[in-house]
Amino acid sequence: MTAVACDDVSVAYGEVLALRNVSVAFERGRIHAVVGQNGAGKTTFARVCAGIVRPTTGRLAIDGREIRVGDVGAARLSGVELVHQSFALPPSFTVAEAMEFGSTRRTGPVYSRRALERRWRDHLASLDVAARPGDRIRDLPVETQQGVEIARALCSDARVLILDEPTAVLAPPAIERLFARIRRLRAAGVTVLVILHKIHEVLAVAETITVLRAGELVATLLPAAAMNAGDLAHAIVGSANVGATIDVPAPHAARDDKLPALELLGAATRATPDGPPLADVDLTVGHGEIVGIAGVEGNGQRTLVNAIAGLCALSAGRLNCGGRDLTRTSLLERRGHGLRIIPFERNVEGLSLSSALWQNWSARLLVAGRQLRLVDPQRLRGLCRSALERWSVRFASVDQPAGALSGGNAQKTIFAREIDDDAMLIVAAQPTRGLDIAATAFVWAALRAARERGCGVLVISSDLDELFDISDRVVVMLSGRIVGEFCAPYDLGAIGAAMTGASSAALTLATP
Amino acid sequence: MIEALVGILGAATPLIYVTLAGVLAQRSGIPHLGLEGLMIAGACAAVVASKQSSSVAFGLAVAIGVCVLGSLLLWFVIEKLRANPIIAGLGLTGLGLGGSDLAIQSIYGSEGAVRAPFALPHLGAWAGEFAGLSVLVLALPFVVGLLWLALRRTRFGLRLAASGEHPFAARSVGADPAQMRLIALALGGVLCALGGAELALGSLDVFSIGMTAGRGFMAFAAVTFGAANPLGASAAATFFALAEYLGIKAQLVLGSAAPPELLLSLPYLATIGGVWLSTRLRGGINRGSTISELREY
């Protein structure tokens, strides 16, 4: 018996085909994984199944009955619910309100606050969600928000639950708990479609695996028990991308100073809207070293980057770069000493999407010189063109707006701007988020090349696999503090425990 | 004392009706800067239509029709033509102010003020000291209470708030944010018409050009002050009306001892003070404003 069946579904966004002739029928009562690289069309596929995206062509049937495509109401009525990757809950709502606003349960028209909280208390308890009905969504930790979102999805009688990249925001122990929850739901008769991109997670939880690549199905309902990691990786990436060599230009700044590229000594800040304040942060990044910052998002990583950038003042402690005290200097002066930043939000902080590529690229040159100085756009265009070509950015013209670039090319443009000859310390915040495997490999190669040339590199990432791959050392942040430091070979359990504050033993330094 | 209460109620009622329209729009995700235009259009339409037809009920109906049409226009421009809601709202205000002026000039010549044959029905003798207040004053507590229930204690209210705060969340439970905004703006149109009619035909029976005198913007300030909660915003509007009443009273008492310009500007000063205070109380300007989130999906 099929729970969800797609028949010849295609989705076009303008010129781009996000899904192409996808036909698949998911069996009822099992855990199905849908996997693929970024941009493979996984999220679009999930949204088509949930009625949020209307496919250009194709049909959708739930429990053997065809429903109107692109109609959330119809999909929900037939029991399909979607948990979004970045949760769709209004932050000012209480947990009970978040349950109620999507509920289709028949009740009286007006509720009292007490009745509402009573109505949903049992529901939350039965799903083992650690939130009180009166708590506000914005005050909840990410894992609990996800629990609430799942509870919201199950508040009507959901028979098919679709989870879009549910592990992206979770620490390892929370991922285990999520998988346990998924298995309990399956035992209760719910069909689960889970969108994932990490191979070991897929193999840990799924019963069948369906692979999307560039909007097309390349494998359908493979039995997970018969798969190994290598085969699955091959299916996801395809043969074209394997073994591609990437040539990355590196900065020449081989200053082998004895003093570290970055030294934070007892650094502290005030709390910011982005997260908790830094408290007593001691952090050293040597020349020719990549240091990774691990931690669940929102534990002070943004504040750390802002403090290093000079965008957030230190209330205590010092910041040295190459032995020079830069504690009280502006970002501009710090840039003059070789600080370069790859910011968290490449489309917000990294690039001005409406400005031309050459303007984005030459911003570094423009802020560095005197303010009253003639600018030669023609020369900058030429410089920009050759720099972008050197970094193999795919672009049509340096006059095109930066917003027209794909994620990978946008990130390469930022790298082309930031990693120049004078770079000494490179802070890369979530440098590969949202990038596909090829672009990710490029970014890693660029960071490694910078290390070979003697730059200090600080990488902030929520992807532990990434950190383990490229870091010489991994430092764990929790609530604005450094709670552990690890060297290869990395102990996933210990790092996970440190990230969640589960073990105070993480405070002791682990040595290789 | 009672006289002061009557005066404040008279000044507050039109402001509160318009404030409630602003609350509806704000919760649905639209900062409503067209309130001034809708209010004056309502006042103008109510007076002109009741003068031409000799029926207050007809005048009220026409005012509602005009304001709902204006609101639909605003919705169309924002949702379908993807205009910036602030610019669109200010445009609607310009349209209301200029349109009412034009209508009066072309129908009655250059008089600047039009007298209606009668005002809205008053409470009458049973209300004692309050006899001179219109029925819309009596209806106000019910309207505020109903709106509070609808916004804060029903699934509809939650979906409306979700449309404003997180449109994608609303969409993914099957509530179309554009449709919720249509409902909010249309209902707001009705409330603006009532506010405008009360202003022109409540304690007076006259429409004069520009008579709203910025009350629509004061209402918008009250929405901010009251955090888009019907009760809080109504209280804020009452506070502004109190300032207005005190200004008029002080003018009578002090006569020429105090500069009248200063006293007349009291309600506006109170508005500025109120907005400043509410911003301070909430710790700075709200970062995730509805304007930016309106385009999120």
PDB file of C-alpha atoms in Angstrom, chain A residues 115-373:
ATOM      1  CA  ALA A 115      -8.163  25.714  28.080  1.00  0.00           C
ATOM      2  CA  LEU A 116      -5.677  26.064  25.253  1.00  0.00           C
ATOM      3  CA  GLU A 117      -2.747  25.028  27.398  1.00  0.00           C
ATOM      4  CA  ARG A 118      -4.695  22.092  28.825  1.00  0.00           C
ATOM      5  CA  ARG A 119      -5.701  21.053  25.310  1.00  0.00           C
ATOM      6  CA  TRP A 120      -2.095  20.670  24.183  1.00  0.00           C
ATOM      7  CA  ARG A 121      -0.314  19.611  27.373  1.00  0.00           C
ATOM      8  CA  ASP A 122      -1.095  15.914  26.916  1.00  0.00           C
ATOM      9  CA  HIS A 123      -0.200  16.050  23.263  1.00  0.00           C
ATOM     10  CA  LEU A 124       3.252  17.466  24.045  1.00  0.00           C
ATOM     11  CA  ALA A 125       3.747  14.975  26.861  1.00  0.00           C
ATOM     12  CA  SER A 126       2.789  12.027  24.675  1.00  0.00           C
ATOM     13  CA  LEU A 127       5.443  13.056  22.165  1.00  0.00           C
ATOM     14  CA  ASP A 128       7.976  13.620  24.926  1.00  0.00           C
ATOM     15  CA  VAL A 129       8.589  17.265  23.984  1.00  0.00           C
ATOM     16  CA  ALA A 130      10.342  19.124  26.771  1.00  0.00           C
ATOM     17  CA  ALA A 131       8.346  22.353  26.526  1.00  0.00           C
ATOM     18  CA  ARG A 132       5.558  23.798  28.629  1.00  0.00           C
ATOM     19  CA  PRO A 133       2.496  24.991  26.675  1.00  0.00           C
ATOM     20  CA  GLY A 134       3.012  28.520  28.002  1.00  0.00           C
ATOM     21  CA  ASP A 135       6.647  28.854  26.844  1.00  0.00           C
ATOM     22  CA  ARG A 136       7.378  31.236  23.999  1.00  0.00           C
ATOM     23  CA  ILE A 137       8.868  29.732  20.856  1.00  0.00           C
ATOM     24  CA  ARG A 138      11.691  32.280  20.739  1.00  0.00           C
ATOM     25  CA  ASP A 139      12.851  31.287  24.226  1.00  0.00           C
ATOM     26  CA  LEU A 140      13.207  27.610  23.375  1.00  0.00           C
ATOM     27  CA  PRO A 141      16.482  25.956  22.391  1.00  0.00           C
ATOM     28  CA  VAL A 142      16.670  24.773  18.809  1.00  0.00           C
ATOM     29  CA  GLU A 143      16.174  21.105  19.633  1.00  0.00           C
ATOM     30  CA  THR A 144      13.012  21.823  21.582  1.00  0.00           C
ATOM     31  CA  GLN A 145      11.736  24.049  18.784  1.00  0.00           C
ATOM     32  CA  GLN A 146      12.151  21.129  16.476  1.00  0.00           C
ATOM     33  CA  GLY A 147      10.261  18.931  18.914  1.00  0.00           C
ATOM     34  CA  VAL A 148       7.473  21.500  19.006  1.00  0.00           C
ATOM     35  CA  GLU A 149       7.427  21.687  15.232  1.00  0.00           C
ATOM     36  CA  ILE A 150       7.110  17.904  15.036  1.00  0.00           C
ATOM     37  CA  ALA A 151       4.365  18.019  17.644  1.00  0.00           C
ATOM     38  CA  ARG A 152       2.636  20.692  15.573  1.00  0.00           C
ATOM     39  CA  ALA A 153       2.872  18.513  12.515  1.00  0.00           C
ATOM     40  CA  LEU A 154       1.336  15.629  14.439  1.00  0.00           C
ATOM     41  CA  CYS A 155      -1.400  17.661  16.130  1.00  0.00           C
ATOM     42  CA  SER A 156      -3.877  16.671  13.507  1.00  0.00           C
ATOM     43  CA  ASP A 157      -4.019  13.012  12.679  1.00  0.00           C
ATOM     44  CA  ALA A 158      -0.880  12.938  10.488  1.00  0.00           C
ATOM     45  CA  ARG A 159      -0.228   9.671   8.705  1.00  0.00           C
ATOM     46  CA  VAL A 160       2.720  10.893   6.643  1.00  0.00           C
ATOM     47  CA  LEU A 161       5.402  13.032   8.282  1.00  0.00           C
ATOM     48  CA  ILE A 162       8.026  14.674   6.078  1.00  0.00           C
ATOM     49  CA  LEU A 163      11.144  16.018   7.789  1.00  0.00           C
ATOM     50  CA  ASP A 164      13.304  18.380   5.745  1.00  0.00           C
ATOM     51  CA  GLU A 165      16.966  18.183   6.840  1.00  0.00           C
ATOM     52  CA  PRO A 166      16.011  17.697  10.489  1.00  0.00           C
ATOM     53  CA  THR A 167      19.583  17.000  11.612  1.00  0.00           C
ATOM     54  CA  ALA A 168      21.108  20.215  10.275  1.00  0.00           C
ATOM     55  CA  VAL A 169      20.558  22.153  13.489  1.00  0.00           C
ATOM     56  CA  LEU A 170      21.196  19.401  16.013  1.00  0.00           C
ATOM     57  CA  ALA A 171      24.186  18.225  18.031  1.00  0.00           C
ATOM     58  CA  PRO A 172      25.083  14.506  17.823  1.00  0.00           C
ATOM     59  CA  PRO A 173      23.201  13.365  20.966  1.00  0.00           C
ATOM     60  CA  ALA A 174      20.104  15.257  19.821  1.00  0.00           C
ATOM     61  CA  ILE A 175      20.336  13.559  16.436  1.00  0.00           C
ATOM     62  CA  GLU A 176      20.264  10.199  18.192  1.00  0.00           C
ATOM     63  CA  ARG A 177      17.176  11.265  20.140  1.00  0.00           C
ATOM     64  CA  LEU A 178      15.543  12.491  16.935  1.00  0.00           C
ATOM     65  CA  PHE A 179      16.160   9.153  15.251  1.00  0.00           C
ATOM     66  CA  ALA A 180      14.706   7.363  18.267  1.00  0.00           C
ATOM     67  CA  ARG A 181      11.642   9.583  17.973  1.00  0.00           C
ATOM     68  CA  ILE A 182      11.337   8.798  14.268  1.00  0.00           C
ATOM     69  CA  ARG A 183      11.442   5.080  15.027  1.00  0.00           C
ATOM     70  CA  ARG A 184       8.744   5.472  17.681  1.00  0.00           C
ATOM     71  CA  LEU A 185       6.538   7.287  15.174  1.00  0.00           C
ATOM     72  CA  ARG A 186       7.050   4.503  12.666  1.00  0.00           C
ATOM     73  CA  ALA A 187       6.061   1.996  15.322  1.00  0.00           C
ATOM     74  CA  ALA A 188       2.892   4.031  15.840  1.00  0.00           C
ATOM     75  CA  GLY A 189       2.076   3.597  12.154  1.00  0.00           C
ATOM     76  CA  VAL A 190       3.279   6.917  10.755  1.00  0.00           C
ATOM     77  CA  THR A 191       5.048   6.889   7.412  1.00  0.00           C
ATOM     78  CA  VAL A 192       8.180   9.033   7.677  1.00  0.00           C
ATOM     79  CA  LEU A 193       9.947  10.702   4.750  1.00  0.00           C
ATOM     80  CA  VAL A 194      13.203  12.176   5.924  1.00  0.00           C
ATOM     81  CA  ILE A 195      15.360  14.430   3.777  1.00  0.00           C
ATOM     82  CA  LEU A 196      19.043  14.060   4.617  1.00  0.00           C
ATOM     83  CA  HIS A 197      22.396  14.690   3.072  1.00  0.00           C
ATOM     84  CA  LYS A 198      24.824  13.031   5.428  1.00  0.00           C
ATOM     85  CA  ILE A 199      25.487   9.461   4.460  1.00  0.00           C
ATOM     86  CA  HIS A 200      26.039   7.980   7.903  1.00  0.00           C
ATOM     87  CA  GLU A 201      22.769   9.490   9.113  1.00  0.00           C
ATOM     88  CA  VAL A 202      20.911   8.027   6.165  1.00  0.00           C
ATOM     89  CA  LEU A 203      22.309   4.586   6.851  1.00  0.00           C
ATOM     90  CA  ALA A 204      21.512   4.926  10.556  1.00  0.00           C
ATOM     91  CA  VAL A 205      17.821   5.633  10.258  1.00  0.00           C
ATOM     92  CA  ALA A 206      16.384   4.837   6.837  1.00  0.00           C
ATOM     93  CA  GLU A 207      14.748   1.673   5.577  1.00  0.00           C
ATOM     94  CA  THR A 208      14.699   2.756   1.952  1.00  0.00           C
ATOM     95  CA  ILE A 209      16.822   5.323   0.165  1.00  0.00           C
ATOM     96  CA  THR A 210      15.801   7.459  -2.768  1.00  0.00           C
ATOM     97  CA  VAL A 211      18.488   9.570  -4.405  1.00  0.00           C
ATOM     98  CA  LEU A 212      17.973  12.846  -6.240  1.00  0.00           C
ATOM     99  CA  ARG A 213      20.692  14.400  -8.344  1.00  0.00           C
ATOM    100  CA  ALA A 214      20.204  17.723 -10.136  1.00  0.00           C
ATOM    101  CA  GLY A 215      16.437  17.395  -9.917  1.00  0.00           C
ATOM    102  CA  GLU A 216      16.263  13.858 -11.266  1.00  0.00           C
ATOM    103  CA  LEU A 217      15.746  10.540  -9.559  1.00  0.00           C
ATOM    104  CA  VAL A 218      18.886   8.454  -9.903  1.00  0.00           C
ATOM    105  CA  ALA A 219      17.883   5.703  -7.506  1.00  0.00           C
ATOM    106  CA  THR A 220      14.488   4.830  -6.132  1.00  0.00           C
ATOM    107  CA  LEU A 221      13.639   3.029  -2.917  1.00  0.00           C
ATOM    108  CA  LEU A 222      16.927   1.188  -2.497  1.00  0.00           C
ATOM    109  CA  PRO A 223      16.816  -1.070   0.561  1.00  0.00           C
ATOM    110  CA  ALA A 224      19.094   0.627   3.083  1.00  0.00           C
ATOM    111  CA  ALA A 225      20.230  -2.616   4.655  1.00  0.00           C
ATOM    112  CA  ALA A 226      21.976  -3.614   1.429  1.00  0.00           C
ATOM    113  CA  MET A 227      23.804  -0.293   0.952  1.00  0.00           C
ATOM    114  CA  ASN A 228      27.235   0.765   2.100  1.00  0.00           C
ATOM    115  CA  ALA A 229      28.576   4.276   2.461  1.00  0.00           C
ATOM    116  CA  GLY A 230      30.750   4.157  -0.628  1.00  0.00           C
ATOM    117  CA  ASP A 231      27.978   3.085  -2.981  1.00  0.00           C
ATOM    118  CA  LEU A 232      25.641   5.679  -1.560  1.00  0.00           C
ATOM    119  CA  ALA A 233      28.208   8.470  -1.903  1.00  0.00           C
ATOM    120  CA  HIS A 234      28.726   7.454  -5.483  1.00  0.00           C
ATOM    121  CA  ALA A 235      24.991   7.510  -6.154  1.00  0.00           C
ATOM    122  CA  ILE A 236      24.644  10.973  -4.588  1.00  0.00           C
ATOM    123  CA  VAL A 237      27.610  12.666  -6.226  1.00  0.00           C
ATOM    124  CA  GLY A 238      27.607  10.847  -9.557  1.00  0.00           C
ATOM    125  CA  SER A 239      30.745   9.925 -11.424  1.00  0.00           C
ATOM    126  CA  ALA A 240      31.310  13.315 -13.028  1.00  0.00           C
ATOM    127  CA  ASN A 241      32.448  15.075  -9.878  1.00  0.00           C
ATOM    128  CA  VAL A 242      34.680  12.402  -8.459  1.00  0.00           C
ATOM    129  CA  GLY A 243      38.372  13.100  -8.733  1.00  0.00           C
ATOM    130  CA  ALA A 244      37.995  16.570 -10.197  1.00  0.00           C
ATOM    131  CA  THR A 245      41.121  18.533  -9.353  1.00  0.00           C
ATOM    132  CA  ILE A 246      40.755  22.065  -8.129  1.00  0.00           C
ATOM    133  CA  ASP A 247      43.400  24.673  -8.601  1.00  0.00           C
ATOM    134  CA  VAL A 248      43.248  27.290  -5.911  1.00  0.00           C
ATOM    135  CA  PRO A 249      45.422  30.382  -5.888  1.00  0.00           C
ATOM    136  CA  ALA A 250      46.987  31.085  -2.530  1.00  0.00           C
ATOM    137  CA  PRO A 251      48.125  34.313  -0.922  1.00  0.00           C
ATOM    138  CA  HIS A 252      51.859  34.913  -0.882  1.00  0.00           C
ATOM    139  CA  ALA A 253      51.948  36.310   2.604  1.00  0.00           C
ATOM    140  CA  ALA A 254      54.334  33.776   4.036  1.00  0.00           C
ATOM    141  CA  ARG A 255      55.223  35.841   7.068  1.00  0.00           C
ATOM    142  CA  ASP A 256      56.442  33.228   9.443  1.00  0.00           C
ATOM    143  CA  ASP A 257      56.134  35.407  12.502  1.00  0.00           C
ATOM    144  CA  LYS A 258      56.942  33.670  15.720  1.00  0.00           C
ATOM    145  CA  LEU A 259      53.878  35.232  17.305  1.00  0.00           C
ATOM    146  CA  PRO A 260      50.483  33.679  16.601  1.00  0.00           C
ATOM    147  CA  ALA A 261      48.196  35.113  13.933  1.00  0.00           C
ATOM    148  CA  LEU A 262      45.422  35.529  16.485  1.00  0.00           C
ATOM    149  CA  GLU A 263      45.517  35.601  20.224  1.00  0.00           C
ATOM    150  CA  LEU A 264      42.416  36.240  22.311  1.00  0.00           C
ATOM    151  CA  LEU A 265      43.250  36.577  25.988  1.00  0.00           C
ATOM    152  CA  GLY A 266      40.419  36.468  28.508  1.00  0.00           C
ATOM    153  CA  ALA A 267      38.076  38.049  26.003  1.00  0.00           C
ATOM    154  CA  ALA A 268      34.569  38.945  27.166  1.00  0.00           C
ATOM    155  CA  THR A 269      31.708  40.903  25.609  1.00  0.00           C
ATOM    156  CA  ARG A 270      28.215  41.965  26.501  1.00  0.00           C
ATOM    157  CA  ALA A 271      25.248  39.870  25.361  1.00  0.00           C
ATOM    158  CA  THR A 272      24.024  40.587  21.849  1.00  0.00           C
ATOM    159  CA  PRO A 273      20.851  39.659  19.994  1.00  0.00           C
ATOM    160  CA  ASP A 274      22.917  37.037  18.162  1.00  0.00           C
ATOM    161  CA  GLY A 275      23.712  35.021  21.215  1.00  0.00           C
ATOM    162  CA  PRO A 276      25.230  34.846  24.667  1.00  0.00           C
ATOM    163  CA  PRO A 277      28.142  37.096  25.647  1.00  0.00           C
ATOM    164  CA  LEU A 278      31.678  35.809  25.342  1.00  0.00           C
ATOM    165  CA  ALA A 279      33.144  35.006  28.713  1.00  0.00           C
ATOM    166  CA  ASP A 280      36.792  34.437  29.403  1.00  0.00           C
ATOM    167  CA  VAL A 281      37.668  33.257  25.901  1.00  0.00           C
ATOM    168  CA  ASP A 282      41.296  32.270  25.390  1.00  0.00           C
ATOM    169  CA  LEU A 283      41.964  31.318  21.801  1.00  0.00           C
ATOM    170  CA  THR A 284      45.155  31.093  19.800  1.00  0.00           C
ATOM    171  CA  VAL A 285      45.509  30.533  16.081  1.00  0.00           C
ATOM    172  CA  GLY A 286      49.064  30.055  14.909  1.00  0.00           C
ATOM    173  CA  HIS A 287      50.473  30.776  11.482  1.00  0.00           C
ATOM    174  CA  GLY A 288      49.919  27.852   9.145  1.00  0.00           C
ATOM    175  CA  GLU A 289      47.210  26.390  11.334  1.00  0.00           C
ATOM    176  CA  ILE A 290      43.498  25.779  10.821  1.00  0.00           C
ATOM    177  CA  VAL A 291      41.528  25.935  14.044  1.00  0.00           C
ATOM    178  CA  GLY A 292      37.901  24.815  13.966  1.00  0.00           C
ATOM    179  CA  ILE A 293      35.202  26.180  16.248  1.00  0.00           C
ATOM    180  CA  ALA A 294      32.556  23.561  16.942  1.00  0.00           C
ATOM    181  CA  GLY A 295      29.342  24.197  18.775  1.00  0.00           C
ATOM    182  CA  VAL A 296      25.606  24.175  18.459  1.00  0.00           C
ATOM    183  CA  GLU A 297      24.525  27.328  16.678  1.00  0.00           C
ATOM    184  CA  GLY A 298      23.766  30.299  18.859  1.00  0.00           C
ATOM    185  CA  ASN A 299      26.426  29.596  21.461  1.00  0.00           C
ATOM    186  CA  GLY A 300      28.413  32.756  20.851  1.00  0.00           C
ATOM    187  CA  GLN A 301      30.033  31.939  17.507  1.00  0.00           C
ATOM    188  CA  ARG A 302      28.606  35.065  15.888  1.00  0.00           C
ATOM    189  CA  THR A 303      29.725  37.195  18.801  1.00  0.00           C
ATOM    190  CA  LEU A 304      33.195  35.670  18.541  1.00  0.00           C
ATOM    191  CA  VAL A 305      33.456  36.585  14.856  1.00  0.00           C
ATOM    192  CA  ASN A 306      32.144  40.078  15.566  1.00  0.00           C
ATOM    193  CA  ALA A 307      34.621  40.503  18.402  1.00  0.00           C
ATOM    194  CA  ILE A 308      37.509  39.472  16.170  1.00  0.00           C
ATOM    195  CA  ALA A 309      36.224  41.773  13.443  1.00  0.00           C
ATOM    196  CA  GLY A 310      35.925  44.701  15.824  1.00  0.00           C
ATOM    197  CA  LEU A 311      32.172  44.911  15.298  1.00  0.00           C
ATOM    198  CA  CYS A 312      31.525  44.036  18.911  1.00  0.00           C
ATOM    199  CA  ALA A 313      33.610  45.682  21.607  1.00  0.00           C
ATOM    200  CA  LEU A 314      35.449  43.597  24.152  1.00  0.00           C
ATOM    201  CA  SER A 315      34.402  44.449  27.683  1.00  0.00           C
ATOM    202  CA  ALA A 316      37.456  42.631  29.022  1.00  0.00           C
ATOM    203  CA  GLY A 317      40.511  40.906  27.665  1.00  0.00           C
ATOM    204  CA  ARG A 318      42.809  41.539  24.742  1.00  0.00           C
ATOM    205  CA  LEU A 319      43.118  40.702  21.076  1.00  0.00           C
ATOM    206  CA  ASN A 320      46.534  40.369  19.477  1.00  0.00           C
ATOM    207  CA  CYS A 321      47.287  39.726  15.844  1.00  0.00           C
ATOM    208  CA  GLY A 322      50.843  38.766  14.997  1.00  0.00           C
ATOM    209  CA  GLY A 323      51.943  40.144  18.327  1.00  0.00           C
ATOM    210  CA  ARG A 324      50.320  43.538  17.853  1.00  0.00           C
ATOM    211  CA  ASP A 325      47.631  44.582  20.306  1.00  0.00           C
ATOM    212  CA  LEU A 326      44.546  45.386  18.205  1.00  0.00           C
ATOM    213  CA  THR A 327      42.011  45.361  21.053  1.00  0.00           C
ATOM    214  CA  ARG A 328      40.910  48.941  20.569  1.00  0.00           C
ATOM    215  CA  THR A 329      41.126  49.169  16.790  1.00  0.00           C
ATOM    216  CA  SER A 330      38.463  49.335  14.141  1.00  0.00           C
ATOM    217  CA  LEU A 331      37.737  46.681  11.561  1.00  0.00           C
ATOM    218  CA  LEU A 332      39.481  48.834   8.981  1.00  0.00           C
ATOM    219  CA  GLU A 333      42.734  48.912  10.962  1.00  0.00           C
ATOM    220  CA  ARG A 334      42.473  45.193  11.645  1.00  0.00           C
ATOM    221  CA  ARG A 335      42.049  44.569   7.941  1.00  0.00           C
ATOM    222  CA  GLY A 336      45.190  46.630   7.454  1.00  0.00           C
ATOM    223  CA  HIS A 337      46.976  44.101   9.647  1.00  0.00           C
ATOM    224  CA  GLY A 338      45.800  41.204   7.512  1.00  0.00           C
ATOM    225  CA  LEU A 339      42.478  40.177   9.073  1.00  0.00           C
ATOM    226  CA  ARG A 340      40.045  38.793   6.490  1.00  0.00           C
ATOM    227  CA  ILE A 341      36.502  37.628   7.193  1.00  0.00           C
ATOM    228  CA  ILE A 342      34.268  35.189   5.320  1.00  0.00           C
ATOM    229  CA  PRO A 343      31.007  36.121   7.051  1.00  0.00           C
ATOM    230  CA  PHE A 344      28.144  33.873   8.186  1.00  0.00           C
ATOM    231  CA  GLU A 345      25.520  35.177   5.776  1.00  0.00           C
ATOM    232  CA  ARG A 346      27.130  35.452   2.403  1.00  0.00           C
ATOM    233  CA  ASN A 347      24.042  37.030   0.878  1.00  0.00           C
ATOM    234  CA  VAL A 348      23.580  39.582   3.640  1.00  0.00           C
ATOM    235  CA  GLU A 349      26.964  40.385   5.167  1.00  0.00           C
ATOM    236  CA  GLY A 350      29.230  39.082   2.442  1.00  0.00           C
ATOM    237  CA  LEU A 351      27.814  40.576  -0.719  1.00  0.00           C
ATOM    238  CA  SER A 352      25.524  43.372  -1.756  1.00  0.00           C
ATOM    239  CA  LEU A 353      23.269  41.345  -4.001  1.00  0.00           C
ATOM    240  CA  SER A 354      21.973  44.312  -5.945  1.00  0.00           C
ATOM    241  CA  SER A 355      25.440  45.727  -6.663  1.00  0.00           C
ATOM    242  CA  ALA A 356      27.612  44.705  -9.587  1.00  0.00           C
ATOM    243  CA  LEU A 357      30.243  42.021  -9.136  1.00  0.00           C
ATOM    244  CA  TRP A 358      33.122  44.428  -9.671  1.00  0.00           C
ATOM    245  CA  GLN A 359      31.740  46.754  -7.010  1.00  0.00           C
ATOM    246  CA  ASN A 360      31.437  43.886  -4.553  1.00  0.00           C
ATOM    247  CA  TRP A 361      34.896  42.651  -5.353  1.00  0.00           C
ATOM    248  CA  SER A 362      36.625  46.030  -5.160  1.00  0.00           C
ATOM    249  CA  ALA A 363      35.042  47.002  -1.840  1.00  0.00           C
ATOM    250  CA  ARG A 364      38.228  45.778  -0.150  1.00  0.00           C
ATOM    251  CA  LEU A 365      40.394  48.132  -2.201  1.00  0.00           C
ATOM    252  CA  LEU A 366      38.005  51.022  -1.791  1.00  0.00           C
ATOM    253  CA  VAL A 367      37.922  50.928   2.015  1.00  0.00           C
ATOM    254  CA  ALA A 368      41.661  50.438   2.316  1.00  0.00           C
ATOM    255  CA  GLY A 369      42.822  53.699   0.769  1.00  0.00           C
ATOM    256  CA  ARG A 370      42.138  57.308   1.586  1.00  0.00           C
ATOM    257  CA  GLN A 371      38.493  58.350   1.464  1.00  0.00           C
ATOM    258  CA  LEU A 372      38.940  61.241  -0.967  1.00  0.00           C
ATOM    259  CA  ARG A 373      40.514  59.503  -3.892  1.00  0.00           C
TER     260      ARG A 373
END
